[in-house]
CSV table of C-alpha atoms in Angstrom, one decimal:
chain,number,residue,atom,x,y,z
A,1,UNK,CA,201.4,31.2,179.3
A,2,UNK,CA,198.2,29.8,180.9
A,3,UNK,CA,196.6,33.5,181.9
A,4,UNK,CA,197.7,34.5,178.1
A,5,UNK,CA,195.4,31.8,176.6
A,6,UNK,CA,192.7,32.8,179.1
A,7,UNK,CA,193.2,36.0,178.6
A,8,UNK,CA,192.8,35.8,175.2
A,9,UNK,CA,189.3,33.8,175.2
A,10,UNK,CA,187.6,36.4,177.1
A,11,UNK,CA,188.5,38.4,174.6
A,12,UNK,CA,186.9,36.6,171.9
A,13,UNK,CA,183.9,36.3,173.5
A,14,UNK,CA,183.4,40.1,173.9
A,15,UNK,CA,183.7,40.1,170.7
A,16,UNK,CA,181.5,37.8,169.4
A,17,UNK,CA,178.6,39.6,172.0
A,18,UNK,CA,179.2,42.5,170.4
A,19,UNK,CA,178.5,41.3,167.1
A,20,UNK,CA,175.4,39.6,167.5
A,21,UNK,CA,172.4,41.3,165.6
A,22,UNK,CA,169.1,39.8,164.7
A,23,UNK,CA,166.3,41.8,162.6
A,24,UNK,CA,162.4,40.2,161.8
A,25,UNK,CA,160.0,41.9,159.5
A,26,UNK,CA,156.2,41.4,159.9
A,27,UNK,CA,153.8,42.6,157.6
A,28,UNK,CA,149.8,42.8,158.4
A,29,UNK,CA,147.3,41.7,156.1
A,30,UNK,CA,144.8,44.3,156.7
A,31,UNK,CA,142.9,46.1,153.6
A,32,UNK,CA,145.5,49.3,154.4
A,33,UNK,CA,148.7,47.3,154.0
A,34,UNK,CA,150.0,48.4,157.3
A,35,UNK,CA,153.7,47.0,157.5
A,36,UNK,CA,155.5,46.8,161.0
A,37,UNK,CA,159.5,47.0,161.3
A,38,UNK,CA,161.3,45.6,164.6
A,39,UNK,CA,164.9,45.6,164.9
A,40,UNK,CA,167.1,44.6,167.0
A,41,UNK,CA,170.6,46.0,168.3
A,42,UNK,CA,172.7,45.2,171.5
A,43,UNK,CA,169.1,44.1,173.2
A,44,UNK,CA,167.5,47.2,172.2
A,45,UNK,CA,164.4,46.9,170.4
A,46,UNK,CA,163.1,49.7,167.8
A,47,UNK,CA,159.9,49.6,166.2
A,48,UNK,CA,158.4,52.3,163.2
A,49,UNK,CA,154.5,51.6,161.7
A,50,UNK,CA,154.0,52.5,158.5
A,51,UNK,CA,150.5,52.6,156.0
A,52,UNK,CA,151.7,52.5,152.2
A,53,UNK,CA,149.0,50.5,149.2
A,54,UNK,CA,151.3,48.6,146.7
A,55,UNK,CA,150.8,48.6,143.0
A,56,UNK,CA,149.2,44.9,143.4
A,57,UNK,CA,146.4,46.3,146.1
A,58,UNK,CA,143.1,47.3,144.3
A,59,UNK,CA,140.2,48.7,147.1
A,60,UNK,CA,136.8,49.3,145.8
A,61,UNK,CA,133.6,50.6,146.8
A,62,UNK,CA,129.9,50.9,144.9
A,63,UNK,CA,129.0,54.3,144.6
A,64,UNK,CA,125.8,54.7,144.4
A,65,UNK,CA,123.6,58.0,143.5
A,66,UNK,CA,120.3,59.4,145.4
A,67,UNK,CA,118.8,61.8,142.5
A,68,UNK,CA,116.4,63.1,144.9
A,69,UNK,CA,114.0,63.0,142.8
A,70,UNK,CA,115.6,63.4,139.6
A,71,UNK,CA,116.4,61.5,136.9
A,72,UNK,CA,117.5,57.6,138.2
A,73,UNK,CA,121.2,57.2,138.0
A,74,UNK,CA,123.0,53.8,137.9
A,75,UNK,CA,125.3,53.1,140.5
A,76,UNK,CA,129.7,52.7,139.7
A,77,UNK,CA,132.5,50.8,141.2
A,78,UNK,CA,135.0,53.4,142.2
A,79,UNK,CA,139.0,52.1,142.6
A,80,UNK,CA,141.0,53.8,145.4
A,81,UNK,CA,143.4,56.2,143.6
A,82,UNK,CA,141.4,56.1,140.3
A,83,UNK,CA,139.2,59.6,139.0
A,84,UNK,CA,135.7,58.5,139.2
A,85,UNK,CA,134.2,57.8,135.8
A,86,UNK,CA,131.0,59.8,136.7
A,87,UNK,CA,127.5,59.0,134.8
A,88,UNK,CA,125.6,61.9,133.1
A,89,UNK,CA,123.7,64.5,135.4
A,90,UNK,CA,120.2,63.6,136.3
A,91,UNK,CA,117.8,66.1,135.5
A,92,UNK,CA,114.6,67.5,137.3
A,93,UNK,CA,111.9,69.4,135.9
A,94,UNK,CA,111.8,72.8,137.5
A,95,UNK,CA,115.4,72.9,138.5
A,96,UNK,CA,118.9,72.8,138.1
A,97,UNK,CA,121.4,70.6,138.9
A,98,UNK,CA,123.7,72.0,141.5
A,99,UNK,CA,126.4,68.1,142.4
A,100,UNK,CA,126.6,65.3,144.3
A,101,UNK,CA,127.2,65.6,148.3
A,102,UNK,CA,127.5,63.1,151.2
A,103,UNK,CA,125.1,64.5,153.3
A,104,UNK,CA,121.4,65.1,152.1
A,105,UNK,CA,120.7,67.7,154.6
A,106,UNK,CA,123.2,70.5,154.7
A,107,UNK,CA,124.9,69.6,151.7
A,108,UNK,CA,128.0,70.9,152.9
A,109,UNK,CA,130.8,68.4,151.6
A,110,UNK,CA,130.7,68.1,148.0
A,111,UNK,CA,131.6,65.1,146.2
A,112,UNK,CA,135.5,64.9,144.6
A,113,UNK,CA,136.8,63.2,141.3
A,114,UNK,CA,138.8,61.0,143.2
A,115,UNK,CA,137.5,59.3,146.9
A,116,UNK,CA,139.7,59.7,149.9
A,117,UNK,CA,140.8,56.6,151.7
A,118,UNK,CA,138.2,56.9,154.5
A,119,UNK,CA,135.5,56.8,151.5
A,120,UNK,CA,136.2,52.6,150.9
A,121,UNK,CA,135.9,51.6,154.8
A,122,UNK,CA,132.5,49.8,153.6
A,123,UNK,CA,131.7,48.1,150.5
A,124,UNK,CA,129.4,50.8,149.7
A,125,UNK,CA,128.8,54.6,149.9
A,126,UNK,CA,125.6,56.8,148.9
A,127,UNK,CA,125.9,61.0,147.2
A,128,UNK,CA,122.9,62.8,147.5
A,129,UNK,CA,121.9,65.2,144.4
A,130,UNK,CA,121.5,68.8,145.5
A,131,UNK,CA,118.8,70.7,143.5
A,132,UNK,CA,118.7,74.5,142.8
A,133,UNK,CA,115.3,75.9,141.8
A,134,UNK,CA,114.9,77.1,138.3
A,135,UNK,CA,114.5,81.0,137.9
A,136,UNK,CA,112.6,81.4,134.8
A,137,UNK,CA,113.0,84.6,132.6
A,138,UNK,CA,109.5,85.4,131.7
A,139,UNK,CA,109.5,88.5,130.8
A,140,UNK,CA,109.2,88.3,127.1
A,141,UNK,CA,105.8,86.5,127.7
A,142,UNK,CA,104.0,89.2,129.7
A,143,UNK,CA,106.4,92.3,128.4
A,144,UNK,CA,104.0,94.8,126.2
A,145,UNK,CA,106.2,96.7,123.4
A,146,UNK,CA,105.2,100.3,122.6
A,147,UNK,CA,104.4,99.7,119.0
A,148,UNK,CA,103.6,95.9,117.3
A,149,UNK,CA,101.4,95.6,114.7
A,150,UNK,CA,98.1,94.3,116.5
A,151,UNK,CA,97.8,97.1,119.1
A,152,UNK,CA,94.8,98.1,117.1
A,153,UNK,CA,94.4,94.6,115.3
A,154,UNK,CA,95.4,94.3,111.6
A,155,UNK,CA,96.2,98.1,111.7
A,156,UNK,CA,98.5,98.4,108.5
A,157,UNK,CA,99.7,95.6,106.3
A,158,UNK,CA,98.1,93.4,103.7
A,159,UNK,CA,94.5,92.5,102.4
A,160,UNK,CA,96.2,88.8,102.9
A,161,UNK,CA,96.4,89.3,106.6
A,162,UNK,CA,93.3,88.1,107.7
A,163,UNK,CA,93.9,89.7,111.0
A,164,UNK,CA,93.3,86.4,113.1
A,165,UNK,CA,95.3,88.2,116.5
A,166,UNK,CA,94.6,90.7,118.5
A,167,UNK,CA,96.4,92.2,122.2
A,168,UNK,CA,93.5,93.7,124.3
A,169,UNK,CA,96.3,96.6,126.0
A,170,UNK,CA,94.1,97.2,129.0
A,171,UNK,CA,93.4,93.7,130.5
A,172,UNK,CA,96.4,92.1,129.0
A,173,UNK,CA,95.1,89.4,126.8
A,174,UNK,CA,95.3,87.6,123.5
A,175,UNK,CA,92.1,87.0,121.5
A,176,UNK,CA,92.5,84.7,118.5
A,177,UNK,CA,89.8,83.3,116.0
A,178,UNK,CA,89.7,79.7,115.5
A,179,UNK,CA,87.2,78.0,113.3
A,180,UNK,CA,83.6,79.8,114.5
A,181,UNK,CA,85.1,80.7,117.9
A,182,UNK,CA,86.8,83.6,119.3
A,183,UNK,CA,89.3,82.5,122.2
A,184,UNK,CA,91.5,84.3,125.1
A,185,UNK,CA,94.4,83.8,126.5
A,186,UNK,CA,96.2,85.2,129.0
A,187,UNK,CA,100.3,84.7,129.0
A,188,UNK,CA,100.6,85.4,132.2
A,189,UNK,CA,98.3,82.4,134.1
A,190,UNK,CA,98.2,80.8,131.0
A,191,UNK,CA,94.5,80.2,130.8
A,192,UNK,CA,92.1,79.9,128.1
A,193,UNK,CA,88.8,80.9,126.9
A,194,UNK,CA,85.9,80.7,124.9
A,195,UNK,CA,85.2,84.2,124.3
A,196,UNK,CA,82.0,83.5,122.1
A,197,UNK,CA,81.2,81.5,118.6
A,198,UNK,CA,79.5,82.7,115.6
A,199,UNK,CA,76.2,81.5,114.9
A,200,UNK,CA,76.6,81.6,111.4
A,201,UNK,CA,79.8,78.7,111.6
A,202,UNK,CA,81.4,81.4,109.8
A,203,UNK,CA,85.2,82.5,111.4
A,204,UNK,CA,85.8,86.0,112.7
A,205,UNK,CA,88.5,88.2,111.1
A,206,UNK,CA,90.7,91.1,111.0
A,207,UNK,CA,90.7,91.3,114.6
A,208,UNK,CA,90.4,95.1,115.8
A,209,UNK,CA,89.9,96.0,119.7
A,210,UNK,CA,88.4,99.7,120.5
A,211,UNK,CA,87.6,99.7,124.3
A,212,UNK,CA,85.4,96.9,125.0
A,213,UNK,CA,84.0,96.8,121.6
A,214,UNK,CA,85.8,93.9,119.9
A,215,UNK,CA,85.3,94.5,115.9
A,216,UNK,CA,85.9,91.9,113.6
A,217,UNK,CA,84.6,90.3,110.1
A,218,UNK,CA,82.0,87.5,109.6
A,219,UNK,CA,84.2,85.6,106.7
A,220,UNK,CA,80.5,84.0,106.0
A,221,UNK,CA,78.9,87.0,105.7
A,222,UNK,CA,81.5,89.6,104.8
A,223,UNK,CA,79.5,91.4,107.3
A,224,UNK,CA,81.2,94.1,109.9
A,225,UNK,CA,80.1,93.0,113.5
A,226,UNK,CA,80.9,94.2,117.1
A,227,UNK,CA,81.1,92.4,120.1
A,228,UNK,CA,81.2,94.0,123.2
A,229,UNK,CA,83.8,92.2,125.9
A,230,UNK,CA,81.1,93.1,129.0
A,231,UNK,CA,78.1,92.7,128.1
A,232,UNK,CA,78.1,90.0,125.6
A,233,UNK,CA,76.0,91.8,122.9
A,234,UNK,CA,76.8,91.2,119.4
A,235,UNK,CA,75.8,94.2,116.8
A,236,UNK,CA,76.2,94.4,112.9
A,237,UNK,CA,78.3,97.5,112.1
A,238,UNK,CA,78.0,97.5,107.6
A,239,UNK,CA,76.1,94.7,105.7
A,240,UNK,CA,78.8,95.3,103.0
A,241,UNK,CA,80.7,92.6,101.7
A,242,UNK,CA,84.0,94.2,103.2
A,243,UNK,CA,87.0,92.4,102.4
A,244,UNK,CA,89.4,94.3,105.5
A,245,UNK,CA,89.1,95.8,108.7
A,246,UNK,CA,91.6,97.8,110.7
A,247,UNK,CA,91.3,100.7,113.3
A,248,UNK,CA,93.2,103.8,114.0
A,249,UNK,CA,92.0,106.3,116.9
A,250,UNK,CA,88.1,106.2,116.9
A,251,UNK,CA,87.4,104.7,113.5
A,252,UNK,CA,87.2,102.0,112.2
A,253,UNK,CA,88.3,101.3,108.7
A,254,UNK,CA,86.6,98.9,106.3
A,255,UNK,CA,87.4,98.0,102.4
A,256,UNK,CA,84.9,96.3,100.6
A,257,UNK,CA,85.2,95.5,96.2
A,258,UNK,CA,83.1,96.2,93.9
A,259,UNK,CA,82.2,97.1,90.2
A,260,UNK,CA,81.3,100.0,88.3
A,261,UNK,CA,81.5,100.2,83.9
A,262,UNK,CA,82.5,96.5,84.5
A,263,UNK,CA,85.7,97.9,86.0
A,264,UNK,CA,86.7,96.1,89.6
A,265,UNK,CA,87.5,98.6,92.5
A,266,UNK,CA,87.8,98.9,96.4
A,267,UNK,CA,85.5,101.0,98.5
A,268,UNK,CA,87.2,102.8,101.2
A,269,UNK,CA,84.7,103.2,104.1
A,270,UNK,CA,85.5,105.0,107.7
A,271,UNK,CA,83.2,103.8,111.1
A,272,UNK,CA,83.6,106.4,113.8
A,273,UNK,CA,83.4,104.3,116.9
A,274,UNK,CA,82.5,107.3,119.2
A,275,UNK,CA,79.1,108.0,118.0
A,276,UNK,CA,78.0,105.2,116.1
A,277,UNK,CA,78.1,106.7,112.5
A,278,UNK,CA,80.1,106.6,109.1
A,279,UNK,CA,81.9,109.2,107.8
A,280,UNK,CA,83.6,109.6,104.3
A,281,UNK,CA,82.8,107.1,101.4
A,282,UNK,CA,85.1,107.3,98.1
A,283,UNK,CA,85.3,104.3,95.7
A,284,UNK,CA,89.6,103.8,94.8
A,285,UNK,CA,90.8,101.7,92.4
A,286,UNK,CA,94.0,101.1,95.2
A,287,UNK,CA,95.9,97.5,96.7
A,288,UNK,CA,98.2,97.6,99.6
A,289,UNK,CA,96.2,99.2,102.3
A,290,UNK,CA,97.9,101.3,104.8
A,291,UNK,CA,96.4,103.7,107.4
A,292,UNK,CA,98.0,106.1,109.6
A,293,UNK,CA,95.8,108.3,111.3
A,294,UNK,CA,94.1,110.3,108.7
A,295,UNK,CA,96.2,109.6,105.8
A,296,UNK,CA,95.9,106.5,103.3
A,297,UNK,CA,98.9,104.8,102.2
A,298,UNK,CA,98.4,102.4,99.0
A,299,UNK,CA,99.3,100.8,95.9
A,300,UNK,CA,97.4,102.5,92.6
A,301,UNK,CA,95.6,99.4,90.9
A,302,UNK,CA,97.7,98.4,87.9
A,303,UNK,CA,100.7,100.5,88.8
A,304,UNK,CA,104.2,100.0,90.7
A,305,UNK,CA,104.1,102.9,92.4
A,306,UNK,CA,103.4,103.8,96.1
A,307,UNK,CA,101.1,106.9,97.1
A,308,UNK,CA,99.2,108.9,99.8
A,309,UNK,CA,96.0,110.6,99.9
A,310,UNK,CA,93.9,111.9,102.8
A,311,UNK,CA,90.4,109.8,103.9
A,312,UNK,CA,88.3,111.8,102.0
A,313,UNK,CA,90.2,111.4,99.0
A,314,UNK,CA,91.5,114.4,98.1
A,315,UNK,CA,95.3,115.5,98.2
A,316,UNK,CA,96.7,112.5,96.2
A,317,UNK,CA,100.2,112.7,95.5
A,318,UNK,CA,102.7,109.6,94.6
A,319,UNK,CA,105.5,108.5,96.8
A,320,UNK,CA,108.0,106.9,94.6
A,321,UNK,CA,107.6,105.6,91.3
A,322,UNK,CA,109.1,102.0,91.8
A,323,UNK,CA,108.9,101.3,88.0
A,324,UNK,CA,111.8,103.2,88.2
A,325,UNK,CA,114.0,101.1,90.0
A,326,UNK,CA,112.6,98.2,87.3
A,327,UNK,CA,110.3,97.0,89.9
A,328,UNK,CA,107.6,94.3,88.2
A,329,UNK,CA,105.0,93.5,90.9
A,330,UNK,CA,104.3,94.7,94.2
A,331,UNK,CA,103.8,92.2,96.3
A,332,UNK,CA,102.7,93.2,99.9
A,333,UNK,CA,103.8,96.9,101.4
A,334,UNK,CA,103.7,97.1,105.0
A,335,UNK,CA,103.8,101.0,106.5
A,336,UNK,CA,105.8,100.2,109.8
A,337,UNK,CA,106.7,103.9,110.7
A,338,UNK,CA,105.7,107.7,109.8
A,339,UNK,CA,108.3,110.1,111.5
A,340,UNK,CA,106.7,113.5,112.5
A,341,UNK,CA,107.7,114.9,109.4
A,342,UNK,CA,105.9,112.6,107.7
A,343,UNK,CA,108.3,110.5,106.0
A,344,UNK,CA,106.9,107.1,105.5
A,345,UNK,CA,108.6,103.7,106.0
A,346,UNK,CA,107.8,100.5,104.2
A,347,UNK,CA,108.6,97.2,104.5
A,348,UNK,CA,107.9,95.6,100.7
A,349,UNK,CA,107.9,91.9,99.0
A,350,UNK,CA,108.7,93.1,95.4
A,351,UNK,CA,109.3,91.6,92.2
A,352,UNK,CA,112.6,93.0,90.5
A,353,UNK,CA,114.0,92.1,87.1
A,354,UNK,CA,112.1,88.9,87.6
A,355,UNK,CA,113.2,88.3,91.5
A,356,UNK,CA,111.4,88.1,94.2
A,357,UNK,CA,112.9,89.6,97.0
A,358,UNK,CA,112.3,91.4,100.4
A,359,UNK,CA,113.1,95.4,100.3
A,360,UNK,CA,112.6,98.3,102.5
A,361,UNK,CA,112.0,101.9,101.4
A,362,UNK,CA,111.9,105.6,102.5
A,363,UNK,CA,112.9,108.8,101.0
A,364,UNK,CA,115.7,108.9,102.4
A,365,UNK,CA,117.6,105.5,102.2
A,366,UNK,CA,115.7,104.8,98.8
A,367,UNK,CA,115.0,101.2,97.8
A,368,UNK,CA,117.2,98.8,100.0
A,369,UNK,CA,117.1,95.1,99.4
A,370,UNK,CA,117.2,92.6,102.6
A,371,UNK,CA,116.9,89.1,101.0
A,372,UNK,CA,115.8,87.3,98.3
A,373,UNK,CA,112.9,84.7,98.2
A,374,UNK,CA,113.7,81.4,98.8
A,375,UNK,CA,112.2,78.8,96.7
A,376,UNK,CA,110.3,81.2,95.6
A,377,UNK,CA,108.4,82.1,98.6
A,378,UNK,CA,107.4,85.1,100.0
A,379,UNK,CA,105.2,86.8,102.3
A,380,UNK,CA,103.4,87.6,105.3
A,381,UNK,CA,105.3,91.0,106.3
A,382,UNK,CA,105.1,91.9,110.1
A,383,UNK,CA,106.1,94.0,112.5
A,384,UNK,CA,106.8,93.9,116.0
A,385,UNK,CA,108.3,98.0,116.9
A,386,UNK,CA,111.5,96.9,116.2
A,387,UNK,CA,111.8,94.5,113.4
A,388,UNK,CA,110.4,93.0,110.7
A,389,UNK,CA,109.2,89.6,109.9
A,390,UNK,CA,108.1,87.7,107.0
A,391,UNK,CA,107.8,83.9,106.1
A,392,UNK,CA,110.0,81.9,103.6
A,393,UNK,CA,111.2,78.6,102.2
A,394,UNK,CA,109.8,76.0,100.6
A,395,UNK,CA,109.3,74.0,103.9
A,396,UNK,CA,108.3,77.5,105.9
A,397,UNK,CA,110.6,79.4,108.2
A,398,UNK,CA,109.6,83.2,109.7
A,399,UNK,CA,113.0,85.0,109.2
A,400,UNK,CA,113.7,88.7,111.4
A,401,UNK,CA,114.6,91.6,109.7
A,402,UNK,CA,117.2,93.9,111.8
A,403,UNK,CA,116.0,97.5,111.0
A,404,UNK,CA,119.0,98.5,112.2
A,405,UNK,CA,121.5,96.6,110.6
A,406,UNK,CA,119.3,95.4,107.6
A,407,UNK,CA,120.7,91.9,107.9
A,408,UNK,CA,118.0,88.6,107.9
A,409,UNK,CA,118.1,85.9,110.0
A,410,UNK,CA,116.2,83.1,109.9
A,411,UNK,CA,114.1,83.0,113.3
A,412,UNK,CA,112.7,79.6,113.4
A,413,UNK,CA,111.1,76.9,111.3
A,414,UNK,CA,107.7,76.4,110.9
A,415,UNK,CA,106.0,72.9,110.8
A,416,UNK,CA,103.9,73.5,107.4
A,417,UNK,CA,103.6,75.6,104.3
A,418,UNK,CA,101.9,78.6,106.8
A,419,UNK,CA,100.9,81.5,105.1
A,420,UNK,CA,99.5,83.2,107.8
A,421,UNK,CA,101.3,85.3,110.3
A,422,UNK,CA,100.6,87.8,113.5
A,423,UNK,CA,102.9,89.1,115.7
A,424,UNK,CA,101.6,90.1,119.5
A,425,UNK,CA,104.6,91.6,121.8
A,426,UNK,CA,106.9,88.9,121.3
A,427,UNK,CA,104.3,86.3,120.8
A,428,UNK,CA,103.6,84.9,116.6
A,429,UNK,CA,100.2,83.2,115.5
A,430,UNK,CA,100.9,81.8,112.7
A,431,UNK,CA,98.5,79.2,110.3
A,432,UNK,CA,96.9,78.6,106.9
A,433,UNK,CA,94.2,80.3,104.3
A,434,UNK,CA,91.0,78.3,104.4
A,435,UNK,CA,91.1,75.8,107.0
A,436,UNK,CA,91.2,76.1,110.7
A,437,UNK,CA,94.9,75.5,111.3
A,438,UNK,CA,96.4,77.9,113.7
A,439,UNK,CA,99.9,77.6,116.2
A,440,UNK,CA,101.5,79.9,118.4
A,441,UNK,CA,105.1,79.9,118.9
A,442,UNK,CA,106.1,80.7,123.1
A,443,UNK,CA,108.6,83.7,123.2
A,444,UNK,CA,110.1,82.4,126.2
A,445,UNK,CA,110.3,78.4,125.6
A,446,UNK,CA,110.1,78.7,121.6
A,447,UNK,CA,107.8,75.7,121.5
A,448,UNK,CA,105.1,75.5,118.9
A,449,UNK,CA,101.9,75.2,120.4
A,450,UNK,CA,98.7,74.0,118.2
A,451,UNK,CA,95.8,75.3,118.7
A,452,UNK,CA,93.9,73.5,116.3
């Protein structure tokens, strides 16, 4: 009975060994929350790390931003786990804005929306702006269309185009008249230039180039002058009173009023630039002045009609008779095209039943109306080879006309009443009557420049 109860104890104390377990958890305080597990069973001890962040943890960093150069950017707090709430791009004249990286020499690891975990061992961290340089399309400021209006200066158009632009098509340049001086620029170095200025104060229009013989107007005078680009020498062509100046081939074409039986008229009057001498004179009672090579394109005085004759006056005949089509007034007729066969192509500000509007016209389309006038204004027709242009609006606006299409759009808005417009390429001079206000608007950048 004695062994039993012995027997029986050790039995209980195996027991009791066996079912002795003890487990401790420590966790660190560190800023990654790393929490360490022991456990222990029978004496054996067995121990797993984990790294976890808990809802209540919040690690942050200042980010701040090296522009390189560019535009300063303020600095953010970023929150581990949080997108970054990133400031506007900087910006650097000259080129574009290509991110933010963490090195500033290769530029090789690019900055994400979110940070990684590594990214808040400091209380701070720099990105470094990476800069791509800015390719600039500048074609349209150099590029030389086949046919614009000013190849030859005021060519064809309107006695109200004073013909204040020309494009020298040998050495590349833009000569413009403002107030007694005569400038040039080139687009492509962007200089400028006192070309010469008028002794007489007076400003120099309709703008033709032959050569190096630049020909132009005195507007004091009314006198036709020459100026020739190399060696500097100024020569009066006609002491005429000439109102217009344009050139086609070798001549030199000047119009010039006058009166005869107390009836007004315009002289019609032909340099020839080759040898110095003037050909044909004929006195026309005609508005509208268009030239194409040898043949005169123009508006009968007191008529609606358009007609042709050649330079020495003979072989009138009438285009269209535009009363007609209940046309009041012709306004401006710009001759923008003559196909081989000689049909003739107009560009025309009309009045119709009272209307002002914008049309174009040839024998075969007939009379096809672009646009009306808006506010009642109207004019300034141009043409650049592939469309046309004219100025509008109460407040001033050039609007394009799609020759193709034959819709209107407005092109851009001017910052007066101008009523003065050249196109050169893809260059506009545009300005007032009687003062000495003149812009140019930048094909490329399509910023207004004033020239005075």
């Amino acid at each position: 009975m004695k062994r039993l109860t012995i027997l029986m104890m050790v039995l209980i104390s195996f027991l009791l060994i066996g079912c002795d377990k003890s487990s401790t958890t420590t966790e660190s305080t560190s800023s990654t929350l790393s929490t360490t597990t022991t456990t222990s069973v029978s004496g054996t001890e067995s121990t797993s790390t984990s790294e976890l962040v808990t809802s209540t943890t919040s690690l942050e960093v200042t980010l701040t931003f090296n522009s390189n150069g560019g535009t300063s950017v303020s600095s953010i707090l970023a929150t581990y786990n949080v997108s970054l709430n990133m400031p506007t791009d900087p910006t650097k004249s000259g080129y574009i804005f290509s991110g933010w990286f963490y090195d500033d020499d290769t530029f090789t690891i690019p900055l994400d929306s979110m940070l990684s975990l590594e990214d808040f061992e400091d209380d701070s961290l720099t990105v470094y702006a990476k800069w791509v340089e800015e390719v600039v399309d500048n074609h349209l400021a150099t590029e030389v269309l086949s046919i614009h209006s000013s190849i030859y200066g005021n060519t064809n158009g309107n006695l109200n185009n004073q013909g204040l632009a020309v494009f020298d098509t040998v050495h590349l340049l833009h000569y413009y008249s403002l107030g007694s001086s005569v400038y040039s620029y080139n687009p492509d170095t962007e200089d400028t230039t006192v070309l010469f200025s008028l002794i007489s104060g007076g400003r120099a229009t309709f703008l033709n180039l032959d050569g190096q013989v630049l020909y132009f107007i005195d507007s004091t005078t009314g006198f036709l002058m020459s100026y020739h680009l190399e060696n500097h020498v100024f020569t009066t062509i006609s002491e005429t009173e000439n109102i217009y100046a344009s050139r086609t081939q070798s001549w030199v074409n000047i119009v010039y009023p006058f009166e005869m039986y107390s009836q007004s008229y315009i002289g019609l009057q032909r340099y020839i630039t080759t040898s110095g001498s003037f050909s044909s004179i004929g006195s026309y009672g005609l508005e509208n002045f268009n030239i194409n090579g040898t043949r005169v394109y123009y508006n009968p005085i007191g008529t609606v009609n358009l007609s042709v004759m050649n330079y020495d006056g003979m072989g009138k005949s009438t285009i269209v008779y535009l009363e007609d089509q209940n046309v009041d007034i012709i306004h401006e007729a710009l001759l923008y095209r003559v196909s081989y066969d000689y049909v003739a192509y107009f560009g025309l500000i009309l009045t119709v039943d009272d209307q002002m509007g914008l049309y174009t016209y040839n024998s075969v389309d007939g009379l096809v109306k672009i646009m009306d006038a808006l506010g009642g204004n109207l004019h300034s027709l141009n043409f650049d080879g592939e469309n046309l242009y004219a100025i509008s609006g109460t407040s001033a606006s050039i609007y394009k006309i799609d020759l193709d299409t034959m819709v209107s759009t407005q092109f851009m808005a001017l910052q007066g009443n101008d009523t003065y417009l050249q196109v050169i390429n893809h260059w506009f001079y545009v300005g007032t009557f009687g003062n000495t206000s003149l812009y140019r608007i930048n094909p490329v950048t399509n910023e207004i420049e004033t020239l005075g």
